[in-house]
mmCIF file of C-alpha atoms in Angstrom:
data_model
loop_
_atom_site.group_PDB
_atom_site.id
_atom_site.type_symbol
_atom_site.label_atom_id
_atom_site.label_comp_id
_atom_site.label_asym_id
_atom_site.label_seq_id
_atom_site.Cartn_x
_atom_site.Cartn_y
_atom_site.Cartn_z
ATOM 1 C CA MET A 673 -8.792 -12.177 -11.293
ATOM 2 C CA ASN A 674 -7.932 -8.897 -9.614
ATOM 3 C CA VAL A 675 -8.329 -8.250 -5.880
ATOM 4 C CA THR A 676 -9.952 -5.229 -7.179
ATOM 5 C CA ASP A 677 -12.898 -7.464 -9.453
ATOM 6 C CA PHE A 678 -13.619 -9.036 -6.399
ATOM 7 C CA ASP A 679 -17.159 -8.487 -5.228
ATOM 8 C CA THR A 680 -17.310 -8.906 -1.871
ATOM 9 C CA GLN A 681 -21.553 -8.855 -1.288
ATOM 10 C CA ARG A 682 -21.603 -11.972 -3.564
ATOM 11 C CA ALA A 683 -18.471 -13.551 -1.961
ATOM 12 C CA ALA A 684 -19.397 -12.956 1.444
ATOM 13 C CA GLU A 685 -23.460 -15.201 -0.109
ATOM 14 C CA ARG A 686 -21.231 -17.344 -1.799
ATOM 15 C CA TRP A 687 -19.524 -17.704 1.260
ATOM 16 C CA ASN A 688 -22.401 -18.044 3.813
ATOM 17 C CA ALA A 689 -23.951 -20.842 1.391
ATOM 18 C CA PHE A 690 -20.606 -22.661 1.854
ATOM 19 C CA VAL A 691 -19.974 -22.822 5.059
ATOM 20 C CA ALA A 692 -23.047 -23.743 5.577
ATOM 21 C CA GLU A 693 -22.475 -26.895 4.012
ATOM 22 C CA VAL A 694 -18.706 -27.207 5.388
ATOM 23 C CA PRO A 695 -18.544 -25.595 9.122
ATOM 24 C CA VAL A 696 -14.916 -23.852 8.298
ATOM 25 C CA ARG A 697 -14.265 -22.248 10.775
ATOM 26 C CA PRO A 698 -10.844 -20.457 12.445
ATOM 27 C CA ILE A 699 -9.309 -22.967 15.464
ATOM 28 C CA ARG A 700 -9.169 -20.842 18.326
ATOM 29 C CA SER A 701 -9.897 -24.042 20.684
ATOM 30 C CA ASP A 702 -9.383 -26.912 21.952
ATOM 31 C CA ALA A 703 -13.225 -27.600 20.686
ATOM 32 C CA ASP A 704 -12.735 -25.469 17.149
ATOM 33 C CA TYR A 705 -9.675 -27.856 16.841
ATOM 34 C CA ASP A 706 -11.418 -30.657 17.204
ATOM 35 C CA GLN A 707 -14.132 -29.912 14.795
ATOM 36 C CA MET A 708 -11.995 -29.197 12.023
ATOM 37 C CA VAL A 709 -9.789 -32.704 13.066
ATOM 38 C CA GLY A 710 -13.545 -34.676 12.059
ATOM 39 C CA LEU A 711 -14.665 -32.204 9.495
ATOM 40 C CA MET A 712 -10.449 -33.106 8.392
ATOM 41 C CA ASN A 713 -11.104 -36.654 8.162
ATOM 42 C CA GLN A 714 -14.398 -36.428 6.480
ATOM 43 C CA LEU A 715 -12.933 -34.918 3.777
ATOM 44 C CA LEU A 716 -9.815 -37.789 3.828
ATOM 45 C CA ASP A 717 -12.590 -40.617 3.346
ATOM 46 C CA VAL A 718 -13.926 -38.653 0.085
ATOM 47 C CA VAL A 719 -11.022 -36.918 -1.380
ATOM 48 C CA GLY A 720 -8.310 -39.082 -0.332
ATOM 49 C CA ASP A 721 -4.850 -38.055 -1.841
ATOM 50 C CA ASN A 722 -6.745 -37.388 -5.144
ATOM 51 C CA GLU A 723 -5.501 -33.346 -5.648
ATOM 52 C CA SER A 724 -7.651 -33.215 -8.642
ATOM 53 C CA HIS A 725 -10.581 -33.611 -6.117
ATOM 54 C CA PRO A 726 -12.418 -30.492 -6.037
ATOM 55 C CA LEU A 727 -12.608 -29.966 -1.781
ATOM 56 C CA ALA A 728 -8.627 -30.920 -2.360
ATOM 57 C CA PRO A 729 -8.555 -27.463 -1.807
ATOM 58 C CA VAL A 730 -10.705 -27.270 1.409
ATOM 59 C CA LEU A 731 -8.676 -30.106 2.755
ATOM 60 C CA ALA A 732 -5.313 -28.397 2.503
ATOM 61 C CA LEU A 733 -6.640 -25.104 3.820
ATOM 62 C CA ILE A 734 -8.109 -27.356 7.007
ATOM 63 C CA GLY A 735 -4.842 -29.170 7.040
ATOM 64 C CA ASP A 736 -2.678 -25.772 7.407
ATOM 65 C CA GLN A 737 -4.808 -24.868 9.939
ATOM 66 C CA ILE A 738 -4.585 -28.011 11.812
ATOM 67 C CA GLU A 739 -0.396 -27.921 11.438
ATOM 68 C CA GLY A 740 -0.697 -24.209 12.932
ATOM 69 C CA TYR A 741 -2.751 -25.110 15.631
ATOM 70 C CA ASP A 742 -0.680 -28.309 16.186
ATOM 71 C CA SER A 743 2.519 -26.395 16.547
ATOM 72 C CA ASP A 744 1.350 -23.705 18.664
ATOM 73 C CA HIS A 745 -0.044 -26.105 21.276
ATOM 74 C CA PHE A 746 1.317 -29.393 21.326
ATOM 75 C CA ALA A 747 5.123 -28.878 20.535
ATOM 76 C CA ILE A 748 7.169 -32.096 21.313
ATOM 77 C CA PRO A 749 10.353 -30.000 22.976
ATOM 78 C CA ARG A 750 13.900 -30.909 21.661
ATOM 79 C CA SER A 751 14.939 -34.157 22.763
ATOM 80 C CA GLU A 752 18.452 -36.182 23.234
ATOM 81 C CA PRO A 753 18.301 -37.976 20.209
ATOM 82 C CA ARG A 754 19.503 -41.553 22.474
ATOM 83 C CA GLU A 755 15.758 -40.154 24.694
ATOM 84 C CA VAL A 756 14.054 -40.416 21.274
ATOM 85 C CA LEU A 757 15.297 -43.758 19.993
ATOM 86 C CA ARG A 758 14.706 -45.111 23.557
ATOM 87 C CA TYR A 759 11.525 -43.397 23.328
ATOM 88 C CA LEU A 760 10.304 -44.720 20.131
ATOM 89 C CA MET A 761 11.743 -48.405 20.600
ATOM 90 C CA ASP A 762 9.546 -48.199 24.494
ATOM 91 C CA GLN A 763 6.343 -47.140 21.995
ATOM 92 C CA GLN A 764 6.809 -50.038 19.547
ATOM 93 C CA GLY A 765 7.649 -52.572 22.535
ATOM 94 C CA LEU A 766 11.015 -53.454 20.770
ATOM 95 C CA LYS A 767 14.912 -54.949 21.920
ATOM 96 C CA GLN A 768 18.062 -53.764 21.138
ATOM 97 C CA SER A 769 18.619 -56.452 19.250
ATOM 98 C CA ASP A 770 15.038 -55.884 16.884
ATOM 99 C CA LEU A 771 16.958 -53.109 15.305
ATOM 100 C CA GLY A 772 19.743 -55.710 14.173
ATOM 101 C CA ASP A 773 18.805 -54.681 10.579
ATOM 102 C CA VAL A 774 19.321 -51.561 11.426
ATOM 103 C CA ILE A 775 21.995 -50.994 13.895
ATOM 104 C CA ALA A 776 24.261 -53.244 15.498
ATOM 105 C CA GLN A 777 23.283 -54.256 18.965
ATOM 106 C CA PRO A 778 26.162 -53.736 21.073
ATOM 107 C CA ASN A 779 26.007 -49.558 18.809
ATOM 108 C CA VAL A 780 22.540 -49.496 20.118
ATOM 109 C CA SER A 781 23.261 -49.941 24.052
ATOM 110 C CA ALA A 782 26.382 -47.260 23.410
ATOM 111 C CA ILE A 783 24.024 -44.872 22.020
ATOM 112 C CA LEU A 784 21.370 -45.476 24.411
ATOM 113 C CA ASN A 785 24.484 -44.977 27.021
ATOM 114 C CA GLY A 786 25.152 -41.855 26.071
ATOM 115 C CA HIS A 787 29.137 -43.352 25.082
ATOM 116 C CA ARG A 788 28.623 -43.187 21.246
ATOM 117 C CA SER A 789 26.611 -40.524 19.153
ATOM 118 C CA ILE A 790 23.875 -41.679 16.272
ATOM 119 C CA SER A 791 25.873 -41.088 13.037
ATOM 120 C CA ARG A 792 24.003 -39.575 10.083
ATOM 121 C CA ASP A 793 23.994 -42.894 7.740
ATOM 122 C CA VAL A 794 22.703 -44.442 10.945
ATOM 123 C CA ALA A 795 20.298 -41.642 11.565
ATOM 124 C CA LYS A 796 18.757 -41.681 8.210
ATOM 125 C CA ALA A 797 18.768 -46.018 8.658
ATOM 126 C CA LEU A 798 16.887 -45.190 12.399
ATOM 127 C CA ALA A 799 14.384 -42.275 10.439
ATOM 128 C CA GLN A 800 12.756 -44.946 8.177
ATOM 129 C CA ARG A 801 12.587 -47.252 10.316
ATOM 130 C CA PHE A 802 10.740 -45.481 12.621
ATOM 131 C CA ASN A 803 8.790 -43.023 9.652
ATOM 132 C CA VAL A 804 9.894 -40.152 11.494
ATOM 133 C CA ALA A 805 12.003 -37.126 9.972
ATOM 134 C CA VAL A 806 15.973 -37.288 10.340
ATOM 135 C CA ASP A 807 16.590 -34.368 12.535
ATOM 136 C CA VAL A 808 15.123 -35.724 15.761
ATOM 137 C CA PHE A 809 18.456 -38.312 15.633
ATOM 138 C CA LEU A 810 20.877 -35.306 15.420
#
């Protein structure tokens, strides 16, 4: 379909009918955000990860809107890798010895005290352990 073939009147009628069923709207406030997150969760219950589901494109559009609002309004400031590690350990109630499968306890202590940096290999292992992006540790 070319843009020149676009029937705006018919599209507007169909869009209004669609929005009456699925209240999609731009996210301009926290209330809009909450409503769209609720709608996304409802769609996730139905669509899941089935990309061939008829509502999968709607879910993707809503997800993109939410992601954009998140980045604009809830951006997490860049932190020192050791502070990210400290935070994640605290959130999960972990001690230095609990990371023995990733890094030796004396090395964890040296990192947390600022005496040692996190190597690329350790960053990859920590990212996998905590299910976060590698770059938060680099």
